[in-house]
PDB file of C-alpha atoms and ligand atoms in Angstrom:
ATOM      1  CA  UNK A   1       0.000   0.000   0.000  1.00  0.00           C
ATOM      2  CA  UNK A   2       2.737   2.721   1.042  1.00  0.00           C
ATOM      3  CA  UNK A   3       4.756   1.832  -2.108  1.00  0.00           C
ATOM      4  CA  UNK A   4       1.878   2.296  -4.494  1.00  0.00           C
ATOM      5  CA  UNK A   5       1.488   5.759  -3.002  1.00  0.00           C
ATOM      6  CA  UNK A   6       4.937   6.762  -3.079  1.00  0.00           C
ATOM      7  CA  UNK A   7       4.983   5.615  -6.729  1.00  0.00           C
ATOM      8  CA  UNK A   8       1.953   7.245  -7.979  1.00  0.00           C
ATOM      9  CA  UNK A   9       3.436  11.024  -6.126  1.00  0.00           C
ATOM     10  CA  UNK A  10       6.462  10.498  -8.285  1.00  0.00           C
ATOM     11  CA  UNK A  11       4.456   9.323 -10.954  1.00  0.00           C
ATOM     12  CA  UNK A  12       2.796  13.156 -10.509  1.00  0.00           C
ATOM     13  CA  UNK A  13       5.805  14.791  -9.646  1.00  0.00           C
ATOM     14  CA  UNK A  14       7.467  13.565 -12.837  1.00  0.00           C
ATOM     15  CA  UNK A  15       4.413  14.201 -14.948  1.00  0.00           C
ATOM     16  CA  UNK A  16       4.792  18.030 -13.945  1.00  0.00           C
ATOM     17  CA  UNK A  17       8.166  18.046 -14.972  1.00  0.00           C
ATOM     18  CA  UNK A  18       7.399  17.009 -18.614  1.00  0.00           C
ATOM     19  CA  UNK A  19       5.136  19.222 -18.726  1.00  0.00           C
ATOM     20  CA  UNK A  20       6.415  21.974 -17.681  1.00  0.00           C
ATOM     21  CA  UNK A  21       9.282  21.172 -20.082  1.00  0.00           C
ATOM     22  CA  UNK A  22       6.972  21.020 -22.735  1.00  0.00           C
ATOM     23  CA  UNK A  23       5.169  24.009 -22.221  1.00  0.00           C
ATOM     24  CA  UNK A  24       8.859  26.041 -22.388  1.00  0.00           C
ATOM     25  CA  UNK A  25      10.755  23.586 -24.693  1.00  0.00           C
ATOM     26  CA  UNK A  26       7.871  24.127 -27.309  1.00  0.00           C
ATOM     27  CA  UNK A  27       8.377  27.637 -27.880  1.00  0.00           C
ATOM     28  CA  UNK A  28      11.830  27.800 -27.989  1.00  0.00           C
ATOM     29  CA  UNK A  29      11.944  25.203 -30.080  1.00  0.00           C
ATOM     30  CA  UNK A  30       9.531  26.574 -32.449  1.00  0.00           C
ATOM     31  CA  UNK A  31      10.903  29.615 -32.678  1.00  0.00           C
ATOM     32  CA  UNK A  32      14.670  28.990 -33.190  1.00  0.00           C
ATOM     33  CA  UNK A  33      15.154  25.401 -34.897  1.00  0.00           C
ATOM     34  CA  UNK A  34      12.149  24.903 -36.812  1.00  0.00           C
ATOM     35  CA  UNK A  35      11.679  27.678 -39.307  1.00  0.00           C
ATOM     36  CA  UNK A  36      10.235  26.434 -42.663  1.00  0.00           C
ATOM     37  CA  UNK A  37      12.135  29.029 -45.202  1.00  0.00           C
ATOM     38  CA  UNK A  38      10.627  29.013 -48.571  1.00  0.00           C
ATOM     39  CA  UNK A  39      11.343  31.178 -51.787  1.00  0.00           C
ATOM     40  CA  UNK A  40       8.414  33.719 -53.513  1.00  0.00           C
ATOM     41  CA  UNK A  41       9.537  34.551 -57.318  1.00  0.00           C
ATOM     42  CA  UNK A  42       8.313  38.281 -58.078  1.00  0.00           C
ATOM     43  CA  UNK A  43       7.953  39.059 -61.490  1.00  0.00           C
ATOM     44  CA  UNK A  44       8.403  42.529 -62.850  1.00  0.00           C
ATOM     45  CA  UNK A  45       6.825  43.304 -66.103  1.00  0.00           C
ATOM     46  CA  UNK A  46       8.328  45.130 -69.173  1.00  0.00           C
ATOM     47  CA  UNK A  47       6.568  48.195 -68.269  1.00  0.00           C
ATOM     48  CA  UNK A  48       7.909  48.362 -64.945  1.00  0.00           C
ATOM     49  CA  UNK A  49      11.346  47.889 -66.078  1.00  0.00           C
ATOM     50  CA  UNK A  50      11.754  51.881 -67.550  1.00  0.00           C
ATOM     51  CA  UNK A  51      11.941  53.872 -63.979  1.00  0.00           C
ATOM     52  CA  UNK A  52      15.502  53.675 -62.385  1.00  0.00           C
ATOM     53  CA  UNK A  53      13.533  51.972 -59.384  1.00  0.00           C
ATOM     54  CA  UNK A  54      10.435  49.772 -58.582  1.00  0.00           C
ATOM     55  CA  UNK A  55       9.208  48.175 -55.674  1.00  0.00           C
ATOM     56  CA  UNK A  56       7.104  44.960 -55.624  1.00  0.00           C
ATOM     57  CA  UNK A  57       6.380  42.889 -52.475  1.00  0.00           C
ATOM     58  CA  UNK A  58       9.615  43.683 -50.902  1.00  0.00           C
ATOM     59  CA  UNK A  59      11.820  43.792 -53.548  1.00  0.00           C
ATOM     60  CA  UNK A  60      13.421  46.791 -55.761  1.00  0.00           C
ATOM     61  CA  UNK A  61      14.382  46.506 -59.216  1.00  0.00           C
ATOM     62  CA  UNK A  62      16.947  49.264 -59.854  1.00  0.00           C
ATOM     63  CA  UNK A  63      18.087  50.212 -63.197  1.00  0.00           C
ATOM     64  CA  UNK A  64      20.943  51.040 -64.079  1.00  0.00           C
ATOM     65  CA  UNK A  65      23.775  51.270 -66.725  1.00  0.00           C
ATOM     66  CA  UNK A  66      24.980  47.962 -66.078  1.00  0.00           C
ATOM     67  CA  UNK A  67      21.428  47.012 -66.143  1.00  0.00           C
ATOM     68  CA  UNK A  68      19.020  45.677 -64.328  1.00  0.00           C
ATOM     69  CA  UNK A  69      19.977  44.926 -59.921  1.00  0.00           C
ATOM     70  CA  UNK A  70      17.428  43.406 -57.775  1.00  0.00           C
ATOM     71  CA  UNK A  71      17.345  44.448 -54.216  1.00  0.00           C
ATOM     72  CA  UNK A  72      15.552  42.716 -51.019  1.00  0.00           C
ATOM     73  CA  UNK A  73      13.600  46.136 -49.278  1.00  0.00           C
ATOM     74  CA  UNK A  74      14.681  44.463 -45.970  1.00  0.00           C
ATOM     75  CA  UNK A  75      17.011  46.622 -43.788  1.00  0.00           C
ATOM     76  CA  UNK A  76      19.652  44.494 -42.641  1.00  0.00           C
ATOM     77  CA  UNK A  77      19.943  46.071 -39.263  1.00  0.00           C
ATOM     78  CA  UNK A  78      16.566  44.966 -38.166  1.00  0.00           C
ATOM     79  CA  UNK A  79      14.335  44.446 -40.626  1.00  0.00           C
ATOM     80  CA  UNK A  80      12.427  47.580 -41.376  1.00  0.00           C
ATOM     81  CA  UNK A  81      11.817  48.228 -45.519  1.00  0.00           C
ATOM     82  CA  UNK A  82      13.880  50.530 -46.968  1.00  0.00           C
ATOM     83  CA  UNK A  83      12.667  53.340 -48.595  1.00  0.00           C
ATOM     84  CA  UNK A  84      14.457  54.749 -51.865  1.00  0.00           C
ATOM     85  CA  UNK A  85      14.238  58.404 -52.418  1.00  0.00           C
ATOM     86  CA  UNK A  86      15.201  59.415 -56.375  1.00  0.00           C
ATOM     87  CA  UNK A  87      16.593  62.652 -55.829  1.00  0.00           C
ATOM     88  CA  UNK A  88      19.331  61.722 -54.202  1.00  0.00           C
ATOM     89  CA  UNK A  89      19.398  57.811 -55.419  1.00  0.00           C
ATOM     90  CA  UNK A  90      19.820  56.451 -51.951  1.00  0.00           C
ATOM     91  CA  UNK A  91      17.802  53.698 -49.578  1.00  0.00           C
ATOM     92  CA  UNK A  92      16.789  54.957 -46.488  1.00  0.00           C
ATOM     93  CA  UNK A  93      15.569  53.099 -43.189  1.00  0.00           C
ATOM     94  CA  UNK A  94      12.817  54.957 -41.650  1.00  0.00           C
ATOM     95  CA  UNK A  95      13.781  52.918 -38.421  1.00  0.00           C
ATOM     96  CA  UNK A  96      17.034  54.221 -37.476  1.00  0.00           C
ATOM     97  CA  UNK A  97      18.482  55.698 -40.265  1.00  0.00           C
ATOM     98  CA  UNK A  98      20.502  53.734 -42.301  1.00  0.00           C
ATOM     99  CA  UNK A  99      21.666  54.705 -45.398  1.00  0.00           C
ATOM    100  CA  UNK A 100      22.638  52.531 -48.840  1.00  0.00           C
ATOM    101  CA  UNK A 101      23.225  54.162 -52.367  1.00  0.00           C
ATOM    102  CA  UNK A 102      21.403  52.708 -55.121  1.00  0.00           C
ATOM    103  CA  UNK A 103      23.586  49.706 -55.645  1.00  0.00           C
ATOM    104  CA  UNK A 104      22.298  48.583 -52.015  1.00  0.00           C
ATOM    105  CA  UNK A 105      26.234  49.335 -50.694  1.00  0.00           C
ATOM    106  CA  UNK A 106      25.361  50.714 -47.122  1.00  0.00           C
ATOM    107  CA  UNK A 107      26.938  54.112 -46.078  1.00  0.00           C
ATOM    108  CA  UNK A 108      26.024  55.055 -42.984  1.00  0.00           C
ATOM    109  CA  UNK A 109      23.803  53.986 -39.827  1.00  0.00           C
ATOM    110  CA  UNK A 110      23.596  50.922 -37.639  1.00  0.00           C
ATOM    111  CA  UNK A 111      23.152  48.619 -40.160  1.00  0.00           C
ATOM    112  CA  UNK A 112      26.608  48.310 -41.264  1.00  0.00           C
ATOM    113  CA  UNK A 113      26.059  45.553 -44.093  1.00  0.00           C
ATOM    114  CA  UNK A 114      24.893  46.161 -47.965  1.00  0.00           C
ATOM    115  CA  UNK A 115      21.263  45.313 -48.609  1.00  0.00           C
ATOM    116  CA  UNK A 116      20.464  41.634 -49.836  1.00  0.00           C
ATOM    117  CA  UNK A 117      21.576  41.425 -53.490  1.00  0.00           C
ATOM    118  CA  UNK A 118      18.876  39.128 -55.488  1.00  0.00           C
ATOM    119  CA  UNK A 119      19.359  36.725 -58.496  1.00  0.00           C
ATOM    120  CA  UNK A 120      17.350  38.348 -61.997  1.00  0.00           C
ATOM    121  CA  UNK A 121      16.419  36.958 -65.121  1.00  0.00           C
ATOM    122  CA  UNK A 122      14.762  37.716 -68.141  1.00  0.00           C
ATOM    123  CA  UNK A 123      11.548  35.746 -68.953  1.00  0.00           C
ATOM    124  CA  UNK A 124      10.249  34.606 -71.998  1.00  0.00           C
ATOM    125  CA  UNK A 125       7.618  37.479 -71.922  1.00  0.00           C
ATOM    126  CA  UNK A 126      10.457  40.591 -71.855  1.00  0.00           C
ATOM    127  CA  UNK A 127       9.817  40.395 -67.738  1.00  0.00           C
ATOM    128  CA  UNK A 128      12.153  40.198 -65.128  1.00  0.00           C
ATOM    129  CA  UNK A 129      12.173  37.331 -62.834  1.00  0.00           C
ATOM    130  CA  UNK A 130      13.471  37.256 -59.184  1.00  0.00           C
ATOM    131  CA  UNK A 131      13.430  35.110 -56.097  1.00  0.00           C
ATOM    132  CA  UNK A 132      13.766  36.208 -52.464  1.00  0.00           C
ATOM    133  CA  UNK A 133      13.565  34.111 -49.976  1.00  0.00           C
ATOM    134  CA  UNK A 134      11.280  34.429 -47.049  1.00  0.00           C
TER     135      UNK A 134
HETATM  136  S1  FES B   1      16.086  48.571 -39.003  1.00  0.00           S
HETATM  137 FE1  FES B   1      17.038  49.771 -40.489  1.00  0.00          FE
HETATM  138  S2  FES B   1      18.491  50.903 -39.419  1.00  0.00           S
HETATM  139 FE2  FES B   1      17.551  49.725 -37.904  1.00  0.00          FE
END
């Protein structure tokens, strides 16, 4: 009798402890290992492709003499979207102020790296075809 109480307490005591390490393993978990990262293709079309920049679902195609650069909107610092302003051909960060010319090169702020550069290609239709990953 005294053993079968002593081993359903533990049996309780034990139970608690699983839980409980479920309850704060699970978000942890969740958050930092198991990500699912998957790719979005954003397709510019021809008659987007004449202004030195345009912005589609977080992306910026930039034109330029070399031709055509595509640009993740994604501040590096901390994630806020860039902003480009034309007159003076730069990316700002309305969060804190970074700065990037056109080519996405950072110059100034917290950020301290160059904005995500992005594969392009041509499609069949005269678009312009890039992936981002998200
Ligand atoms: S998020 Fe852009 S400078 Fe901080």
């Amino acid at each position: 009798m005294f053993e079968r109480r002593k081993f359903i307490k533990k049996s309780a005591v034990w139970g608690g402890y699983a839980l409980g390490a479920l309850a704060l393993g699970f978000p942890v978990f969740s958050f930092v290992g198991f990500r699912k990262i998957s790719e979005k293709t954003i397709v510019f079309p021809p008659d987007a492709q004449n202004a030195i920049a345009n912005f589609k679902e977080g992306v910026y195609l930039m034109k330029s003499k070399e031709g055509f650069r595509a640009l993740s909107a994604k501040c590096p610092h901390l994630g806020c979207t860039v902003n480009f302003h034309a007159v003076s051909e730069t990316f700002k960060c309305p969060c804190h102020g970074s700065t990037f010319d056109a080519s996405g090169e950072w110059i100034s702020g917290p950020a301290r790296k160059n904005l995500q550069s992005l594969p392009v290609k041509k499609t069949p239709g005269g678009g312009i075809e890039t992936v981002i990953k998200i």
